[in-house]
XYZ file of C-alpha atoms in Angstrom:
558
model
C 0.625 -88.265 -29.504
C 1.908 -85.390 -31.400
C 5.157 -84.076 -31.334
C 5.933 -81.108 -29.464
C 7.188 -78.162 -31.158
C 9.978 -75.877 -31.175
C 7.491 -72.700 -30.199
C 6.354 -75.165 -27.342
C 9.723 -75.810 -26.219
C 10.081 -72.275 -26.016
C 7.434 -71.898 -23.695
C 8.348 -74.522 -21.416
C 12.266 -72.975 -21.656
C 9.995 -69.070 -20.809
C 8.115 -71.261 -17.812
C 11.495 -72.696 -16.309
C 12.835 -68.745 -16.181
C 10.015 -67.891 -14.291
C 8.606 -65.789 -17.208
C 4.596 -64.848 -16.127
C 4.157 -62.140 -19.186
C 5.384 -61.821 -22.751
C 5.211 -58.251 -24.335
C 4.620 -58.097 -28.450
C 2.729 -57.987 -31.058
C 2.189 -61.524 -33.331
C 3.070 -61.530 -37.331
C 2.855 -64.218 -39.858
C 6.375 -66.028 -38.839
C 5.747 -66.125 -35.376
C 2.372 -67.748 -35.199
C 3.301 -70.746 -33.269
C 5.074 -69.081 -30.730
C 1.814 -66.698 -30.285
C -0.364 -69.834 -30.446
C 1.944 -71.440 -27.392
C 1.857 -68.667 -25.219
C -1.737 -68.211 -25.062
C -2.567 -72.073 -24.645
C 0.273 -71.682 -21.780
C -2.268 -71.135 -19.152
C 0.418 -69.522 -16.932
C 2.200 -67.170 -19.474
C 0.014 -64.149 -20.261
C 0.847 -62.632 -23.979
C 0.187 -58.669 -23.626
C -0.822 -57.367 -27.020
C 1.178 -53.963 -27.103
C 0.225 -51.538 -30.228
C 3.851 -51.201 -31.038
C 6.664 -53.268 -30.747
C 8.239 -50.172 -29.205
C 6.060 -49.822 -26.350
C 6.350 -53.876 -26.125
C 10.445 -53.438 -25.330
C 9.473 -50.487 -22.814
C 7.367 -53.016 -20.823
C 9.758 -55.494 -20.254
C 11.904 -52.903 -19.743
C 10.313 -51.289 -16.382
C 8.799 -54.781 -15.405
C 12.875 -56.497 -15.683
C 14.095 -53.174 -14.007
C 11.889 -53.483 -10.868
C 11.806 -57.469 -10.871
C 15.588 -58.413 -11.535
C 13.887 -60.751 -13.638
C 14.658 -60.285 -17.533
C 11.499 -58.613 -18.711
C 10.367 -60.729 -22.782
C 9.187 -58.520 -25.434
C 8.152 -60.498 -28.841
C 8.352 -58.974 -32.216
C 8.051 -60.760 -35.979
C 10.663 -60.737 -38.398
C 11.797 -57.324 -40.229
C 9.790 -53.787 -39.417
C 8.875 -55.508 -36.417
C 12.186 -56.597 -34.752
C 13.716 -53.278 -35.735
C 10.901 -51.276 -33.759
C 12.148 -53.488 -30.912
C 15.431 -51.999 -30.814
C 14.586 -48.582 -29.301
C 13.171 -50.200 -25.882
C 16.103 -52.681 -26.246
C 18.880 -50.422 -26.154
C 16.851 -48.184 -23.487
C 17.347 -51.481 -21.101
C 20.739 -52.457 -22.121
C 22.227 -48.445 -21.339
C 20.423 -48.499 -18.346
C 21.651 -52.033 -16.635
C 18.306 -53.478 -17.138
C 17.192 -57.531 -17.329
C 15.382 -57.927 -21.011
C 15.457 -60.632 -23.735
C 14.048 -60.239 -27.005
C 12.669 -62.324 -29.480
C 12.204 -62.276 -32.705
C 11.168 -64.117 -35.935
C 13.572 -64.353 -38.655
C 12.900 -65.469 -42.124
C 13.321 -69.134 -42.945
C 16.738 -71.222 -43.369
C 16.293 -71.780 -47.042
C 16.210 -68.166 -47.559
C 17.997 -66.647 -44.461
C 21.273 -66.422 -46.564
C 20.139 -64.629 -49.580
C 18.387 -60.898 -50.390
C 14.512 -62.371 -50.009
C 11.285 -60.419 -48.718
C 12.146 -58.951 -45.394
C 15.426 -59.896 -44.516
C 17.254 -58.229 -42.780
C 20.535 -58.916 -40.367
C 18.891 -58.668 -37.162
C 21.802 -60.260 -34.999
C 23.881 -57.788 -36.282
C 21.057 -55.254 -36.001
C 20.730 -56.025 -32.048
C 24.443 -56.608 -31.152
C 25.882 -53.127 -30.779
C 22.654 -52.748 -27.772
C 22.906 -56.257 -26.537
C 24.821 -58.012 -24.461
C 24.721 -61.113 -26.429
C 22.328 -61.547 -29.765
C 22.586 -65.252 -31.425
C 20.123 -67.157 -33.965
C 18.189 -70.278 -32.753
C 19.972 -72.297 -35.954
C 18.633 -76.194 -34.809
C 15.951 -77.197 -32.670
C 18.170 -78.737 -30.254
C 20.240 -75.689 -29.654
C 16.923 -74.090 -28.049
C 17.300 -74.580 -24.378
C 21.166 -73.838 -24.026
C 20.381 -70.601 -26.269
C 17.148 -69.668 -24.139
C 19.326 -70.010 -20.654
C 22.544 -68.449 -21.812
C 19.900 -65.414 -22.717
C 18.900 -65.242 -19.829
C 21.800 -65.791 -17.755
C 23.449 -63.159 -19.479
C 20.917 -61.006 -19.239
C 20.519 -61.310 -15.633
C 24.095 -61.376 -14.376
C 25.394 -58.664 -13.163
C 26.048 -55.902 -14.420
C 22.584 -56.946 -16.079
C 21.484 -55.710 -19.396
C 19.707 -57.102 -22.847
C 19.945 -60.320 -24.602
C 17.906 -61.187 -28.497
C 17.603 -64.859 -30.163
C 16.293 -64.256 -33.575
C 14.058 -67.499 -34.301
C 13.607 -68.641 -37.921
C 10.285 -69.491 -38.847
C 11.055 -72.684 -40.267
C 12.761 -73.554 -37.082
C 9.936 -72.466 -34.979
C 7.233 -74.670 -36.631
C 9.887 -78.168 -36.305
C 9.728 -81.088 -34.243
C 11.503 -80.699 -30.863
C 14.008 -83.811 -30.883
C 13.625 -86.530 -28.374
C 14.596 -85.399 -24.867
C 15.069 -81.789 -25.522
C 13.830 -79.862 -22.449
C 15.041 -76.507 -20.367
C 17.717 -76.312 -18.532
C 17.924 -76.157 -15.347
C 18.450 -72.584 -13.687
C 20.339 -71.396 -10.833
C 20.934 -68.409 -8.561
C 24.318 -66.046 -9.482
C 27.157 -66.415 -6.690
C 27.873 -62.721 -5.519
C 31.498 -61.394 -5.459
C 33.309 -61.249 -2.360
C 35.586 -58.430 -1.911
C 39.244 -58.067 -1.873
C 40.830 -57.978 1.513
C 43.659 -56.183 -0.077
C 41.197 -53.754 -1.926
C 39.542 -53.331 1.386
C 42.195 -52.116 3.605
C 43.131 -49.576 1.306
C 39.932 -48.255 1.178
C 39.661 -48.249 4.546
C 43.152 -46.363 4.733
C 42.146 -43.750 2.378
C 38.726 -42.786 4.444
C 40.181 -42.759 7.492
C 42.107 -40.033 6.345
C 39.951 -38.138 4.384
C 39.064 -34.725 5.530
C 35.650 -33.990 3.723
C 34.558 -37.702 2.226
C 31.402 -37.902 0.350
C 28.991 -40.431 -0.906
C 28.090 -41.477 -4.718
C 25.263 -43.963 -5.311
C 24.026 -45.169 -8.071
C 21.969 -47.320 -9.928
C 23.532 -50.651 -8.700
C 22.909 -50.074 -4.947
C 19.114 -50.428 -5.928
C 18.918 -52.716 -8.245
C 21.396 -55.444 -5.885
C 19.252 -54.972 -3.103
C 22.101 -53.141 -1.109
C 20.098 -50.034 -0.218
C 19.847 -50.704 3.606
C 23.587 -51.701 3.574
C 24.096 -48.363 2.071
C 22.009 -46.312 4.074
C 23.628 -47.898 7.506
C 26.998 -47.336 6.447
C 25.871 -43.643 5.676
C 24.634 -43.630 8.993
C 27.159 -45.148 11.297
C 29.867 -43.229 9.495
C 27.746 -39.659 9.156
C 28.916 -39.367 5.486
C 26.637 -37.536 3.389
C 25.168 -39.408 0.049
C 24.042 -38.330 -3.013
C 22.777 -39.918 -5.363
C 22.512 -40.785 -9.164
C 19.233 -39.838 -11.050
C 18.396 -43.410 -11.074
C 20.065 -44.155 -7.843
C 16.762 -42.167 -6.286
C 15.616 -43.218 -2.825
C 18.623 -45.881 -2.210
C 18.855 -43.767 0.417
C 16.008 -42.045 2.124
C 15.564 -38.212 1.527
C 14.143 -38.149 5.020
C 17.966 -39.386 6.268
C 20.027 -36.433 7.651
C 23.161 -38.364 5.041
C 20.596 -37.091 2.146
C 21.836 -34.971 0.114
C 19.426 -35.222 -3.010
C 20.655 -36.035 -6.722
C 23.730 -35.232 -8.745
C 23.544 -34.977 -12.422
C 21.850 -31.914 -13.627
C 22.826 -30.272 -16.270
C 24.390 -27.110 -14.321
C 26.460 -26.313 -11.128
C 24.050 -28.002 -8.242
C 23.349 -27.803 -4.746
C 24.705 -31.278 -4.197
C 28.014 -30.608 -6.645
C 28.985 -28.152 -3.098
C 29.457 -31.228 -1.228
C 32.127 -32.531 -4.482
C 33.969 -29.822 -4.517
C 34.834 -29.561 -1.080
C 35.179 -32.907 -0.934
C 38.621 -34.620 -1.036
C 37.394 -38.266 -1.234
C 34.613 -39.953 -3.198
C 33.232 -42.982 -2.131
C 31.469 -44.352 -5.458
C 28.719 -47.277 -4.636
C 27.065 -48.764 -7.298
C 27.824 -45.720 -9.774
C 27.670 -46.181 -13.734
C 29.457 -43.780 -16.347
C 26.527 -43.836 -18.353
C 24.269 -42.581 -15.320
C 26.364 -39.142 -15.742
C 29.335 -37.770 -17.019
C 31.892 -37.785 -13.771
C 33.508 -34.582 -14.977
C 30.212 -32.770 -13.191
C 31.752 -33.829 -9.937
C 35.647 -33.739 -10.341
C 36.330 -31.203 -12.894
C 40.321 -30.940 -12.627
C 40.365 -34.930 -12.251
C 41.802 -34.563 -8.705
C 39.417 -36.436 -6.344
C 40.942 -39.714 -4.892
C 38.151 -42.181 -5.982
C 37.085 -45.885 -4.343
C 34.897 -47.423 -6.275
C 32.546 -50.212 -5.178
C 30.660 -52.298 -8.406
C 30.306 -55.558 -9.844
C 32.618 -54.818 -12.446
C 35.445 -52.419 -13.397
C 34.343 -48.365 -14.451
C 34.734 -47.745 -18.031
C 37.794 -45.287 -18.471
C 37.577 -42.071 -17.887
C 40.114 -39.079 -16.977
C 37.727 -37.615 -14.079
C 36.924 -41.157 -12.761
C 40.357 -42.445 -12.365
C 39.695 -44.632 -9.541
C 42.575 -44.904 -6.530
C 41.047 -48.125 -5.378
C 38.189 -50.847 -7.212
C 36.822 -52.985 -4.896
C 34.921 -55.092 -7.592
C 32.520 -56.885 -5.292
C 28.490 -56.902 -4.472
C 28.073 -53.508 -2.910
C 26.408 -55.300 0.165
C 29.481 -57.375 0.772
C 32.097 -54.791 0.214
C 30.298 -52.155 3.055
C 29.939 -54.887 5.351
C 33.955 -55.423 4.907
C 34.656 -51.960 4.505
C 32.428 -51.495 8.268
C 34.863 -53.738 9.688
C 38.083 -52.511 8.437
C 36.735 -48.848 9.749
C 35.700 -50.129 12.977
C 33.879 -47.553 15.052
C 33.780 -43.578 15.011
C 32.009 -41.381 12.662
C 34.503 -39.840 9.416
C 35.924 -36.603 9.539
C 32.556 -35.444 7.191
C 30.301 -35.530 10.225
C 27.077 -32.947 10.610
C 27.812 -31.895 6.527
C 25.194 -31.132 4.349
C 22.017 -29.712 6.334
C 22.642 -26.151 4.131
C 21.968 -28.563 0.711
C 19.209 -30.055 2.625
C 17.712 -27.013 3.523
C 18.112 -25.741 0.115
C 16.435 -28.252 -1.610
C 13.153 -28.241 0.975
C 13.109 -24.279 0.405
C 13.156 -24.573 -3.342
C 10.076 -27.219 -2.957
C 8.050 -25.538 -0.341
C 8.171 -21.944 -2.044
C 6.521 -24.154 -5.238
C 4.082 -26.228 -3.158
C 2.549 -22.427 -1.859
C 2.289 -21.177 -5.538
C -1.577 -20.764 -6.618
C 0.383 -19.358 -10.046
C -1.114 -20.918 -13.124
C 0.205 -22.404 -15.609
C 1.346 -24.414 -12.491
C 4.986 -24.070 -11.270
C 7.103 -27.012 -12.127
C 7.552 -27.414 -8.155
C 4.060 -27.280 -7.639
C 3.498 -29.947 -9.619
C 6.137 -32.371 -8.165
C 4.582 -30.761 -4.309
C 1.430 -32.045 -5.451
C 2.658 -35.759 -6.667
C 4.734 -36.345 -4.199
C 1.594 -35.250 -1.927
C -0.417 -37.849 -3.533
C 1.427 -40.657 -3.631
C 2.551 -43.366 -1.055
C 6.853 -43.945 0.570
C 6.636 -47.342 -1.959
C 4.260 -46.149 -4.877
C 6.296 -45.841 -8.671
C 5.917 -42.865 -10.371
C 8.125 -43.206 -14.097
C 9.314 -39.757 -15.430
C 9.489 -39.451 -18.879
C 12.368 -37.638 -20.560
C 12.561 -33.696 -20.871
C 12.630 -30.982 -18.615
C 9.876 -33.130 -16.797
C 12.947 -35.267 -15.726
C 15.079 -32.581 -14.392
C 12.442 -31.570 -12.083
C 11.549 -34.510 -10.941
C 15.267 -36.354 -10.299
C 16.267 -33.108 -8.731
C 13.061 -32.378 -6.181
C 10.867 -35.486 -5.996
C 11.749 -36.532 -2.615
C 12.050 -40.383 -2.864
C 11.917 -42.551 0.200
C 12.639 -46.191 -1.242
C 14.770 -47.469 -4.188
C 12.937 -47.816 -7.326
C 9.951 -45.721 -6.947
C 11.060 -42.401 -8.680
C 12.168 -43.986 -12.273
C 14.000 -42.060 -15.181
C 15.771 -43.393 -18.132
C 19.369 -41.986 -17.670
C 21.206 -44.128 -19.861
C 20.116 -43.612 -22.749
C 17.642 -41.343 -21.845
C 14.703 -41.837 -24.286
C 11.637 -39.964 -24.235
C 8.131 -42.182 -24.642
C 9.383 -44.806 -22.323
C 7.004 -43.764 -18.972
C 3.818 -44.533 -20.575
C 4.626 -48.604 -21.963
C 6.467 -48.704 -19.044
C 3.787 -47.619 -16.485
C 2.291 -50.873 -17.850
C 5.151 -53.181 -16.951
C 5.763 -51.461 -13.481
C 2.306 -52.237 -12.424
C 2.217 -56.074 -13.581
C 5.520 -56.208 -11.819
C 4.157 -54.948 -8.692
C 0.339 -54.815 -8.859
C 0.002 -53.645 -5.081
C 1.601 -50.118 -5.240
C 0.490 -47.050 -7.322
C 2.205 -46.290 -10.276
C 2.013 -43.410 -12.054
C 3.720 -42.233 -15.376
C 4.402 -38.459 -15.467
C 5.509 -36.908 -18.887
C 5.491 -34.043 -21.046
C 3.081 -33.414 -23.880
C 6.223 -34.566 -26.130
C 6.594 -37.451 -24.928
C 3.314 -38.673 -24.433
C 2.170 -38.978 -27.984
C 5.220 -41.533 -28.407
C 3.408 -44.367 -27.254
C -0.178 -42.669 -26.311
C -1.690 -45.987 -28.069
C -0.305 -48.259 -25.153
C -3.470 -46.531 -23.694
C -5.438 -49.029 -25.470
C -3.384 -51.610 -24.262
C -4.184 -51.122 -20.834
C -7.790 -50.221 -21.116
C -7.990 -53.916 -23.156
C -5.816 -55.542 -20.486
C -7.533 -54.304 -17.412
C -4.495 -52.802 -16.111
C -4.771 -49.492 -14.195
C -2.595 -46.963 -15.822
C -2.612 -43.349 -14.801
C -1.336 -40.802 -16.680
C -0.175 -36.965 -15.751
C 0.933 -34.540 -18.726
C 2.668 -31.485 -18.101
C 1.439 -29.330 -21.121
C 3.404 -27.077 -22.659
C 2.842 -27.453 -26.266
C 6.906 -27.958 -27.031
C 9.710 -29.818 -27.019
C 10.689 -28.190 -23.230
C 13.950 -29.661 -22.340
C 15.360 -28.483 -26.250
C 13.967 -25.404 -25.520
C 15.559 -24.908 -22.457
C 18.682 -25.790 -23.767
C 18.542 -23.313 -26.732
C 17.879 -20.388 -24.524
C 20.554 -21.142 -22.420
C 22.735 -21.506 -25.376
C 21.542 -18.419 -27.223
C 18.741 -16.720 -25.643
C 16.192 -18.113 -28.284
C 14.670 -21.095 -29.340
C 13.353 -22.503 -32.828
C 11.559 -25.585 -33.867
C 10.072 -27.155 -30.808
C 6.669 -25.841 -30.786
C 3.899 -28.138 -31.656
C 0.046 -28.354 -31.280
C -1.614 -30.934 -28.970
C -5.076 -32.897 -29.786
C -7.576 -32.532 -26.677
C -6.097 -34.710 -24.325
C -9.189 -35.106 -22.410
C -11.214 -36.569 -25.385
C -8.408 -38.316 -27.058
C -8.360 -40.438 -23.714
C -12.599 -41.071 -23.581
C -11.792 -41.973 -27.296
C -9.315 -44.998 -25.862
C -12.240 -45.918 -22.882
C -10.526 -43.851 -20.479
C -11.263 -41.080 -18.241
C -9.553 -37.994 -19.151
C -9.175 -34.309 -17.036
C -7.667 -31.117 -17.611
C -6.823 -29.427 -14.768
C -8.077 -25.681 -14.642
C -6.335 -23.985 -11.293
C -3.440 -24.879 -9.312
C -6.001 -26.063 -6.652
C -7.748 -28.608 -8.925
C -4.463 -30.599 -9.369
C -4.281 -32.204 -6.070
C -7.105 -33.356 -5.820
C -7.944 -34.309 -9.562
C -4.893 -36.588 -9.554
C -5.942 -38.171 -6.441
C -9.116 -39.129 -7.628
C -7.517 -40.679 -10.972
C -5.471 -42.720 -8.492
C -8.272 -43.943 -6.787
C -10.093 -44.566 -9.428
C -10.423 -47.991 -11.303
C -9.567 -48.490 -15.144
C -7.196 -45.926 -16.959
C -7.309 -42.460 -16.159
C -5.239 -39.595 -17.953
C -4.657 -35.811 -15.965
C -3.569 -33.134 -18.420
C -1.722 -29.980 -16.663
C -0.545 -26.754 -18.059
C 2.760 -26.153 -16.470
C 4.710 -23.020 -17.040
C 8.217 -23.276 -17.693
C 9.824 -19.837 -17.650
C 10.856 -21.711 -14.536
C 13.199 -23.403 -16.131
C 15.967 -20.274 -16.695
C 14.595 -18.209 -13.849
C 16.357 -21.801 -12.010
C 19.633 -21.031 -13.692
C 20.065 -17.755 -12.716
C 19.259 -18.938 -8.949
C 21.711 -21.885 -9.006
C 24.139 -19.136 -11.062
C 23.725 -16.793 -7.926
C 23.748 -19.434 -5.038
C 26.430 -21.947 -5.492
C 29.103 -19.963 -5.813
C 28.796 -19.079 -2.232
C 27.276 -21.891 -1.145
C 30.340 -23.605 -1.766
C 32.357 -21.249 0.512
C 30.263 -21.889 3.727
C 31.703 -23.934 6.373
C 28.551 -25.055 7.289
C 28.697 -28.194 4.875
């Protein structure tokens, strides 16, 4: 019989994690593993077109599975196009181990043909990067990856794997470990109390969620507290539909870059209740300028320190767990913050429904979120990309259910929606998913197009066209009035898709959109919608929110 190999162990160590799908692309040291994966029979190797859009896949599909996503690179240029995905999943709390080749152990110590330190390459964005140094090391390594990559506060893990090591006999009786399910934190009784305490006396208490209700499963906690309690929530970018936009607690996102019609609802308010919110997410100073809120935060671990986030009470706990206790120390009786918000509310609707009745073309930026939000279903994904693309969509998408409007917020990197699109649908086949990004953005990682036409995976595409870099330009007029550097010319998008084995549109009137995206939903195979959009919208929205808030803020309405 012949002996089993260290690439085969690996695969048997992937198949005890549950892993169904490695994302990569094969070289010359990693042959073996390649060559185990596809004789697997139950672990399907998608061949990305760069190691980039590889990371972005298991990115999205570790996001929306809790389940670390596994991207695969060789040794050298090929790790280090990894890294970009990596650290995109590590800033934004997302399961995802990487592997890599490494040159051999007779050379690994010396200046020979592609070395490079990739441990200390993938560190600084990892939460824990090691080399595979013995073949009997393998299946501790390969669980502490993924342990630590799945705990939470969840993030990214890399083994480097020489290929010397690879290619050697697995030693008699080496096999995975076995796995097991993280205990959740139970919250402090102490912590509790207090918390409870400091509501009860709050005049004007608000709601922060973030990222970590939705990605712990807590959402319905949340959005019953909320409820009981009447205390309106708003939430992170990527906190999106953790609580429903149709619930009267709704009051949309915080985070954009200006004075908001949620930031009313901060400063009035004399009490933040913090669920599940990340520094990264946004910078707190947007929503307690002079530092003088009286903070509780709820999280699986400690905030990162911060002189506008100095927290009163941390009730480090699973968010489910410490509402439930927090419920019970409150007892019954709505907070002082009861029948706030409906002027945000209102607001928000009016901003959307003025841009849903625009025939104007190049298509309104709120047309164009009307129209997707018109098209797609409560649970359906849409991913959208970095750029101004984002702001519109975090601030008017109205999102029903946690993880179906996705942005990358940590680290917010443009060229993620497209891979990604890719890993949202293998992670949940039966919705829609959708990747929406600007023309910037899209020619990234346009070549994962391939990928999905090869793989027989469904991806559908909408480009806001604008021929520029439209966030930087937004920025630079608001800075200075002016703007330099961020124009650009695009291919035609509607034959550069055919040329891929896709269907491609342009849409030609505000009217066509609608129903031009619908049919590239309903479609099979990959389809790719290309819309003008016209962003003098963009500053004509500052001077609005410049106007408005101010006295919004005053109204006792709130």
């Amino acid at each position: 019989m012949k002996e089993q190999t260290v690439a085969q162990l690996l695969v048997d160590c992937l198949r005890a994690e549950g892993v169904h799908y490695v994302f990569g692309i094969p070289g010359e040291e990693n042959i073996h593993l390649v060559r185990a994966i596809a004789d697997s029979g139950d672990i399907r190797f998608i061949l990305a077109r760069h190691e980039q859009g590889a990371a972005f896949m298991a990115d999205i599909y570790g996001r929306l599975t809790g389940q670390a996503g596994v991207c695969s690179a060789t040794l050298g240029p090929g790790a280090i196009n990894l890294l970009q995905g990596v650290a995109d999943a590590q800033t934004n709390s997302s399961p995802l181990l990487a592997l890599s080749a490494q040159v051999g152990l007779k050379r690994i110590y010396k200046e020979s043909h592609q070395i490079v330190d990739l441990v200390g390459m993938f560190r600084p964005v990892t939460k824990w990067a090691d080399t595979v140094l013995t073949p009997q090391s393998l299946p501790e390594m390969v669980r502490k990856a993924f342990q630590t990559a799945q705990e939470e506060r969840p993030g990214a893990a890399y083994l480097a794997l020489p290929e010397d090591v690879e290619a050697a006999p697995v030693p008699a009786g080496a096999r995975p470990l076995p796995t097991a399910a993280n205990a959740k934190a139970i919250p402090s009784p102490a912590a509790v109390t207090e918390a409870a305490r400091l509501l009860r006396a709050a005049r004007k208490p608000v709601i922060l969620a973030g990222h970590g209700v939705a990605r712990t499963g807590n959402a319905p906690v949340l959005a019953a507290f909320a409820e009981r309690y009447q205390v309106p929530v708003a939430t992170t970018f990527m906190g999106k539909g953790v609580i429903s936009d149709r619930s009267p607690q709704s009051l949309g996102v915080i985070g954009f870059m200006r004075h908001d019609y949620e930031n009313c609802a901060f400063d009035q308010a004399d009490v933040i209740l913090s669920v599940g919110y990340e520094l990264q997410e946004f910078a707190p100073e947007r929503i307690n300028p002079r530092g003088d809120k009286t903070i509780i935060h709820i999280n699986t671990f400690l905030p990162d320190t911060d002189a506008h986030y100095a927290t009163a009470v941390n009730i480090t706990a699973d968010a489910g767990l410490a509402l439930a206790a927090l419920s019970k120390a409150l007892g019954e009786g709505a907070l002082l913050s009861a029948g706030r918000g409906a002027t945000i509310r209102q607001l928000v609707e009016a901003e959307l429904a003025k841009g849903r009745a625009s025939d104007a073309f190049p298509l309104k930026p709120q047309r164009l979120v009307a129209d997707i939000r018109a098209v797609m279903g409560d649970e359906d994904i849409v991913l959208a990309d970095t750029g101004a693309i984002k702001m519109w969509m975090a601030r008017l998408y109205p999102t029903y259910a946690p993880l179906t409007c996705l942005v990358s917020n940590g680290l917010s990197t443009m060229g993620f929606s497209l891979p990604g699109a890719i890993g949202a649908h293998l992670a949940r086949p039966e919705r829609k998913v959708l990747a929406v990004m600007g023309d910037g953005s899209f020619l990234m990682n346009s070549q994962e197009m391939e990928t999905a036409v090869r793989e027989n995976i469904p991806l559908k595409i909408l480009i806001w066209v604008d021929n520029s870099y439209g966030l930087i330009k937004w920025k630079m007029d608001m800075a200075s009035g002016s703007h330099a550097c961020v124009d650009f010319g695009n291919p035609d998008f509607t034959a550069y898709a055919a040329s891929f084995g896709a269907k491609g549109y342009r849409v030609e009137s505000a009217a066509a959109l609608r129903p031009t995206l619908q049919q590239a939903l309903d479609e099979p195979g990959v389809s790719l919608v290309a819309c003008p959009v016209d962003y003098s919208e963009n500053m004509a929205l500052i001077d609005t929110l410049g106007e408005l808030t101010p006295a919004l803020c005053l109204m006792d309405s709130l």
